[in-house]
Amino acid sequence: MTFTGWLPFAQRIRPAARLARTLAAAAFLIISARAQGGQVSPDRRMVWAHAMVTFPLDLNVVKPWLPEGYEGQYAAYPLDARRSYPNGSHQLADVRSAKAAGLDAFSVDIFTDGRAANGYLNAADQLGGFQIAPCLDGGTDDQIVQAVTTYCAEAVSHRSAARVGDRLVIFTYGTVSAGSPERWRAIRERIAAQGCRTWWVADLDPDFRKPGFLQRIQAYIPLFEAGYHFGPSLGHLTEIADLFRRDGKPYAGGLMPGYYRLGGGHQDAYATATYRREWGDHLRVRPNWVHIATWNDLAENTEIMPNSDFNMTRSVLTRWYARRFRNEPIAPEPPQLIVTTTKCAYPDQPFTAEALVVNSGASPARVTVELIDRDGRQYGARDSQHVEARAVGAATIRRTFHEFPPGRFLRARAALVSGGRTILTVVSAPVLILDPQAQPGYAPLYWSVPADRVLPSRPKIHLEARSIQGGSALATIVIPPSVVPEFSEVLLNADIERNFLSEKPTPLAVPVRRPTQVGGGADGAVALPAGSIRGGTEWGFYMARVTDTRYRVGYSDPLYVPPHGDVLLKEAYDFDEPEGEPAVDASPFGHAVALSHLEHVRPGFGGKGAAVSFNGRDSRISLMLGQTPDGPMALELAVRPRAFGGMFWCDGGGMWVTTSPEGRVEFVRLSPSGWARATSNRALPLGEWSLLRCTWDGGRLQIAVNGGIDGAAPCPSKFTSWRRALGCNPFGSGSGYYDGDLDHYSLRAIPAR
């Protein structure tokens, strides 16, 4: 027996080294034969998935607490929720579902808690046939050593703890960025000195977009027993696999079905096309193992576990490709038809509708997909594709429309034809066509409906008293009488507004105007409720989703609530609140912010109301995330400086308004060629109010002071909003503090020039 992928390269090794490797392999096989449970081997093709130690779900409202840095919300709801989570044993549901999806093992993200994987070890022990390894995620040298030695002490009694011979498998995350090869060598020596026998699979994932990444990987390979990369290889899978094989080391590849995390990048899933393409690459390259990110991380939209957004789709695909990877026979089964669509799109933005066929049968088939409007009429052309027997294939529509369809939504209708007759049909969830000004900031995310898991009739949703501004409306889900629900959900603009899990769905009071509290600390950190992330408005689409005990799903037609007020106005603060009260946003978005170390002064600009006074040391206002317009914008604010140099307004993505040491207004924005800067011709007077209007029209910065144009500069587009603040620079712990007064702040989207 030889290790798959090693033998051709072993022929290049000198005879003495070759003999030593042969003896080591023989010793490994003897140990493997004698050891009990948890045994894994590079010679045995395995499919791993990264698993998060998820946090307890609130059984009524799916907006649980998430750790710092997870600004997202639960994008979907686990299908096993009711039967497993109330008993405090969600790991059993995770492992049971993972085994059914064709996975062999989890790499469990423990951060630096050596006991964090115990729940998964217990679940895998109970269910059998599944392995668990920890995955280190950051930490100091001492924390890493403590985490690994603690895990080893805990894992010794668990038969599901993954082992290569008598050595416990340890995964790492971010290995290259976390430290030099010398650092990792010293850490491993300290762990070995404490008697822990370990076998490491390191995430050797430098930035594949930068030249020289293969050399950076190669410097770390000698330190570890095996390697993988967390996430996609961006087309470099063959090069990386060859690098590991040349060094005689096992390689576990790396793929993910898609990715979206606010402020953390986006990899479009293109329905299931990204996942299928990456699996195809792994079947072609044949690494020793496959590692998928991520099974249950519900904050980054990479999850492959069964949930209410994707139902069983990603699990079905994982099971199919896992069998192919392990060279297991594909048993004849009826073909499966699945329709996957973009959740939301804007006019002039491409969206995807895909009809996927997993054809495990002996006969070829043809699959078609077409778009239909709210009345069931075909909307545009259809696509049709031939799918061979024992193959996976899809018909796909990738289309842009320039107008709102009737009702502002579309559905996709898919059909599977075999032997001249239609054997399966399925209609998708609605594709919501949003107004980019009224519901800004949506990423192309997806939901999926398998033909064999559709409710026999659709649920409905009613919305009453929806025109009462500042109050509430009652959203009522109507479930078909023949359906026994597992859970039901009220969705707003594709995000979960409320989940009814352990109780019958009751009328839900949904806000018609939703104030959002934002707390800003001394370091500028902003705590945001989940509903404020993508869209975060009370207008748009309300929809019901119902999942029954057989995991069949149904989506109601959406109800559209038009926006009220001027949605081009993104933020507007007058600062006229009583002393110490939070500032209330006068725009339709209804945001509220806390004032940090500020005072109110009266009167404000124009001799009216109040203004806020910044002390030049630690005063700041942290503003909402994600509301700076991507396109042309206008910023207006009244300032009365006591000193020059502090920032009036700043967006951490690369845009700010400040003054030079001489008092000239500077409007700075990041452009493709670097920083563009417009500077006023005149200095502002100290101790007097000045009204500033700073605009970017898509290609040019312009400054107006008290109504007169006073400075301009060319500026092509390149900008990504991150975090905004008044009175300081929100990078790090804050800097550039403003000394003076400020009033009459507004931020508005404007037409392009």
XYZ file of C-alpha atoms in Angstrom, residues 277-652:
376
model
C -17.040 24.469 -10.390
C -14.809 24.161 -7.334
C -15.873 20.564 -6.787
C -15.069 19.878 -10.449
C -11.569 21.277 -9.907
C -11.029 18.983 -6.917
C -12.237 15.921 -8.820
C -9.765 16.768 -11.569
C -6.765 17.517 -9.307
C -7.520 14.760 -6.750
C -5.935 16.087 -3.545
C -5.677 13.664 -0.619
C -8.638 15.241 1.206
C -11.173 17.971 0.512
C -11.889 20.757 3.006
C -15.059 22.888 2.687
C -15.747 26.229 4.347
C -18.130 26.468 6.095
C -20.716 24.017 7.453
C -22.622 26.229 9.872
C -21.157 29.737 9.972
C -24.416 31.639 9.649
C -22.828 35.087 9.515
C -20.871 34.766 6.262
C -23.326 33.002 3.940
C -20.948 30.102 3.321
C -23.003 27.531 5.202
C -23.680 24.177 3.517
C -25.814 22.746 6.319
C -29.551 22.289 5.594
C -31.283 25.575 6.347
C -34.318 27.586 5.400
C -32.552 29.580 2.664
C -31.007 26.666 0.750
C -33.139 23.820 2.120
C -31.266 20.583 1.198
C -29.609 21.879 -1.993
C -26.019 22.254 -0.830
C -26.251 19.015 1.149
C -27.484 17.147 -1.941
C -24.583 18.508 -3.983
C -22.052 17.771 -1.239
C -23.261 14.188 -1.010
C -23.053 13.708 -4.791
C -19.548 15.129 -5.152
C -18.255 13.488 -1.970
C -19.188 10.092 -3.378
C -17.434 10.915 -6.629
C -14.329 12.078 -4.750
C -14.204 8.855 -2.703
C -14.773 6.753 -5.845
C -17.986 5.347 -4.397
C -20.579 3.950 -6.802
C -23.533 6.225 -7.567
C -26.629 4.170 -6.769
C -29.517 4.594 -9.242
C -31.985 7.124 -7.816
C -34.724 9.297 -9.303
C -33.316 12.579 -10.663
C -33.566 15.628 -8.423
C -34.647 19.043 -9.718
C -33.759 22.180 -7.757
C -34.413 25.827 -8.603
C -32.099 28.473 -7.109
C -32.531 32.207 -7.579
C -31.082 35.502 -6.470
C -32.985 36.762 -3.434
C -32.961 40.404 -4.462
C -31.836 42.453 -7.432
C -31.983 46.029 -8.609
C -33.097 47.230 -12.036
C -30.013 47.224 -14.292
C -28.319 44.644 -12.048
C -27.868 41.062 -13.349
C -29.553 38.307 -11.408
C -29.480 34.537 -11.674
C -32.135 31.835 -11.982
C -30.837 28.257 -12.145
C -32.576 24.928 -12.677
C -30.214 22.228 -11.406
C -30.539 18.496 -12.076
C -28.703 15.862 -10.061
C -29.246 12.926 -12.399
C -28.380 9.652 -10.676
C -30.458 7.669 -13.116
C -29.516 5.693 -16.220
C -31.251 7.964 -18.748
C -30.348 11.463 -19.937
C -32.756 14.331 -19.357
C -33.436 17.919 -20.437
C -33.957 20.749 -17.983
C -35.517 24.129 -18.714
C -35.883 27.340 -16.732
C -37.922 30.471 -17.410
C -38.950 33.552 -15.484
C -42.594 34.255 -14.733
C -44.292 37.357 -13.357
C -46.793 37.538 -10.513
C -49.570 36.353 -12.836
C -47.612 33.307 -14.031
C -46.826 34.751 -17.463
C -43.449 34.057 -19.051
C -41.102 37.025 -18.666
C -38.257 36.937 -21.193
C -36.598 33.950 -22.881
C -36.010 30.516 -21.352
C -32.891 28.356 -21.180
C -32.688 24.618 -21.822
C -29.819 22.185 -21.207
C -29.162 18.474 -21.807
C -28.008 16.495 -18.743
C -26.329 13.128 -19.200
C -27.105 10.091 -17.055
C -25.185 9.974 -13.759
C -24.230 13.613 -14.114
C -25.051 17.044 -12.733
C -26.177 19.847 -15.027
C -28.105 23.114 -14.998
C -30.067 25.489 -17.181
C -29.305 29.067 -16.174
C -30.734 32.499 -16.838
C -28.353 35.365 -16.106
C -30.306 38.456 -17.011
C -30.693 42.175 -16.454
C -34.016 43.991 -16.657
C -34.309 47.747 -16.814
C -37.785 48.172 -15.359
C -39.853 46.930 -12.447
C -42.025 43.909 -13.386
C -45.659 43.766 -12.228
C -45.694 43.564 -8.435
C -41.924 44.216 -8.413
C -41.044 40.515 -8.222
C -40.449 37.507 -10.460
C -40.247 33.766 -9.937
C -38.370 31.078 -11.867
C -40.160 28.004 -13.166
C -38.091 24.881 -13.862
C -39.046 21.631 -15.581
C -37.304 18.287 -16.135
C -38.144 16.290 -19.255
C -37.117 12.657 -19.784
C -38.319 10.217 -22.421
C -40.430 12.942 -24.020
C -42.502 13.702 -20.917
C -42.243 16.216 -18.092
C -41.468 14.333 -14.909
C -40.727 17.193 -12.478
C -41.584 20.885 -12.163
C -40.849 23.446 -9.458
C -41.376 27.187 -8.969
C -38.834 29.283 -7.087
C -39.072 31.705 -4.227
C -39.725 35.292 -5.358
C -36.879 37.353 -6.792
C -37.465 40.751 -5.191
C -36.692 43.724 -7.455
C -35.596 46.484 -5.095
C -35.233 50.223 -5.406
C -31.487 50.920 -4.958
C -32.227 54.167 -3.140
C -34.938 52.788 -0.859
C -33.177 49.493 -0.015
C -29.448 50.095 -0.516
C -26.541 47.762 0.045
C -27.896 44.318 -0.870
C -25.374 41.729 -2.024
C -26.328 38.999 -4.546
C -27.379 36.186 -2.203
C -29.583 33.194 -2.997
C -32.311 30.872 -1.888
C -33.203 27.466 -3.237
C -36.250 25.191 -3.579
C -35.965 21.433 -4.376
C -38.852 20.000 -6.397
C -39.341 17.166 -3.910
C -39.575 19.569 -0.962
C -42.308 22.012 -1.932
C -45.424 22.540 0.161
C -48.622 21.418 -1.611
C -49.954 24.991 -1.455
C -48.390 28.363 -0.690
C -48.731 30.223 2.579
C -50.039 33.771 2.557
C -49.209 36.924 4.442
C -51.490 39.814 5.392
C -50.286 43.201 6.530
C -52.720 45.540 8.259
C -52.423 49.210 9.247
C -49.212 49.513 7.320
C -49.657 53.235 6.685
C -49.400 54.266 10.347
C -46.071 56.040 10.336
C -44.180 55.754 13.590
C -46.348 52.900 14.853
C -46.688 49.226 14.010
C -48.384 47.030 11.447
C -49.662 43.510 12.057
C -48.155 40.845 9.815
C -50.179 37.620 9.823
C -49.033 34.320 8.267
C -51.777 32.091 6.869
C -50.590 28.470 6.747
C -52.453 25.954 4.541
C -54.561 23.658 6.765
C -52.850 20.481 5.535
C -49.376 21.721 6.555
C -47.797 20.842 9.922
C -45.154 23.565 10.286
C -41.697 23.031 11.713
C -41.286 26.789 11.787
C -42.601 29.829 9.971
C -40.935 33.132 9.282
C -41.780 36.718 8.465
C -39.204 38.073 6.027
C -38.551 41.740 5.340
C -36.534 42.435 2.179
C -35.288 38.810 2.319
C -34.043 39.078 5.932
C -35.679 37.187 8.781
C -37.815 39.558 10.810
C -39.359 36.937 13.082
C -39.286 33.174 13.391
C -42.158 31.262 14.987
C -40.625 28.045 16.235
C -42.140 26.556 19.352
C -45.481 28.377 19.125
C -48.129 28.818 16.470
C -47.606 31.825 14.220
C -49.468 34.796 15.632
C -49.914 38.302 14.237
C -46.536 39.976 14.473
C -46.233 43.673 15.217
C -43.659 44.920 12.711
C -42.340 48.471 12.907
C -43.398 50.979 10.317
C -40.637 53.261 11.478
C -37.744 51.532 13.161
C -35.341 53.646 15.252
C -31.946 52.021 15.492
C -29.835 52.537 18.588
C -26.108 52.735 17.995
C -23.577 52.804 20.788
C -20.137 54.262 20.164
C -17.271 53.600 22.571
C -13.988 55.411 22.917
C -12.483 53.207 20.212
C -15.244 54.040 17.774
C -16.738 50.532 17.751
C -20.357 50.496 16.618
C -22.878 47.938 17.862
C -25.610 47.394 15.284
C -28.796 45.380 15.489
C -29.007 42.764 12.780
C -31.859 44.375 10.889
C -29.727 47.394 10.060
C -27.192 45.538 7.967
C -28.719 44.916 4.550
C -31.421 47.464 3.908
C -32.606 47.977 7.457
C -35.730 49.894 6.475
C -39.363 49.266 7.307
C -40.411 49.559 3.678
C -40.035 47.110 0.854
C -41.224 43.502 0.763
C -42.892 41.535 3.553
C -43.119 37.823 2.847
C -43.925 34.577 4.674
C -41.835 31.413 4.520
C -43.117 28.163 6.027
C -41.128 24.939 6.482
C -42.949 21.787 7.566
C -41.717 18.735 9.494
C -40.639 17.077 6.220
C -38.533 20.132 5.353
C -40.909 21.119 2.587
C -40.904 24.859 2.039
C -43.336 27.438 0.722
C -42.977 31.169 0.057
C -45.922 33.528 -0.075
C -46.214 36.221 -2.686
C -44.521 39.312 -1.262
C -46.377 42.417 -0.149
C -44.716 45.657 -1.219
C -44.790 48.645 1.134
C -43.619 51.842 -0.591
C -41.124 54.061 1.221
C -42.175 57.250 2.907
C -40.123 60.406 2.846
C -37.056 61.304 0.808
C -34.974 58.116 0.530
C -32.167 59.978 -1.237
C -31.518 61.617 2.125
C -29.315 59.037 3.873
C -28.665 60.862 7.163
C -29.813 64.159 8.657
C -29.115 65.339 12.202
C -30.200 68.700 13.647
C -28.829 68.062 17.177
C -31.775 69.826 18.818
C -32.373 67.097 21.426
C -32.279 67.860 25.145
C -28.892 67.747 26.815
C -27.451 64.220 26.926
C -30.125 62.623 24.701
C -29.101 60.555 21.644
C -29.181 62.382 18.340
C -32.171 61.321 16.214
C -31.822 61.012 12.471
C -34.399 63.046 10.553
C -33.985 60.987 7.356
C -36.440 58.181 6.485
C -33.963 55.626 7.824
C -34.659 56.621 11.432
C -31.163 56.030 12.833
C -30.098 57.194 16.253
C -26.594 57.654 17.605
C -25.029 58.151 21.011
C -23.020 61.306 21.631
C -19.561 60.622 23.086
C -18.062 63.361 25.292
C -20.010 66.155 23.604
C -21.923 69.128 24.929
C -24.966 70.916 23.543
C -24.621 74.631 22.857
C -27.422 77.104 22.147
C -28.295 78.649 19.814
C -27.149 76.579 16.875
C -26.474 77.505 13.287
C -28.620 80.408 12.100
C -29.486 81.331 15.663
C -31.916 78.421 15.992
C -32.135 75.273 18.107
C -28.923 73.723 19.365
C -25.594 72.426 18.088
C -23.018 69.964 19.427
C -19.625 71.008 20.712
C -16.488 68.832 20.268
C -13.616 69.237 22.743
C -10.710 68.306 20.436
C -9.605 65.397 22.693
C -12.100 62.523 22.744
C -15.412 63.879 21.416
C -16.947 61.906 18.564
C -20.162 60.679 16.968
C -20.031 57.218 15.389
C -22.529 57.017 12.560
C -24.395 54.168 10.912
C -22.553 51.559 8.890
C -23.283 51.166 5.206
C -25.258 54.320 4.381
C -22.615 56.329 2.527
C -23.859 56.298 -1.085
C -21.775 54.246 -3.502
C -22.421 56.814 -6.214
C -22.613 60.611 -6.362
C -23.287 62.259 -3.022
C -23.567 65.570 -1.254
C -22.428 66.266 2.303
C -23.630 69.393 4.102
C -22.720 70.620 7.584
C -22.322 73.867 9.495
C -19.076 74.270 11.449
C -17.734 76.807 13.937
C -14.098 75.823 14.597
C -12.106 76.981 17.591
C -8.942 75.505 16.107
C -7.892 74.120 12.737
C -6.828 70.604 11.817
C -9.586 68.363 13.203
C -11.883 66.295 11.001
C -15.441 67.505 10.543
C -16.588 64.269 8.884
C -14.854 60.996 7.998
C -15.665 57.669 6.389
C -13.135 54.947 7.206
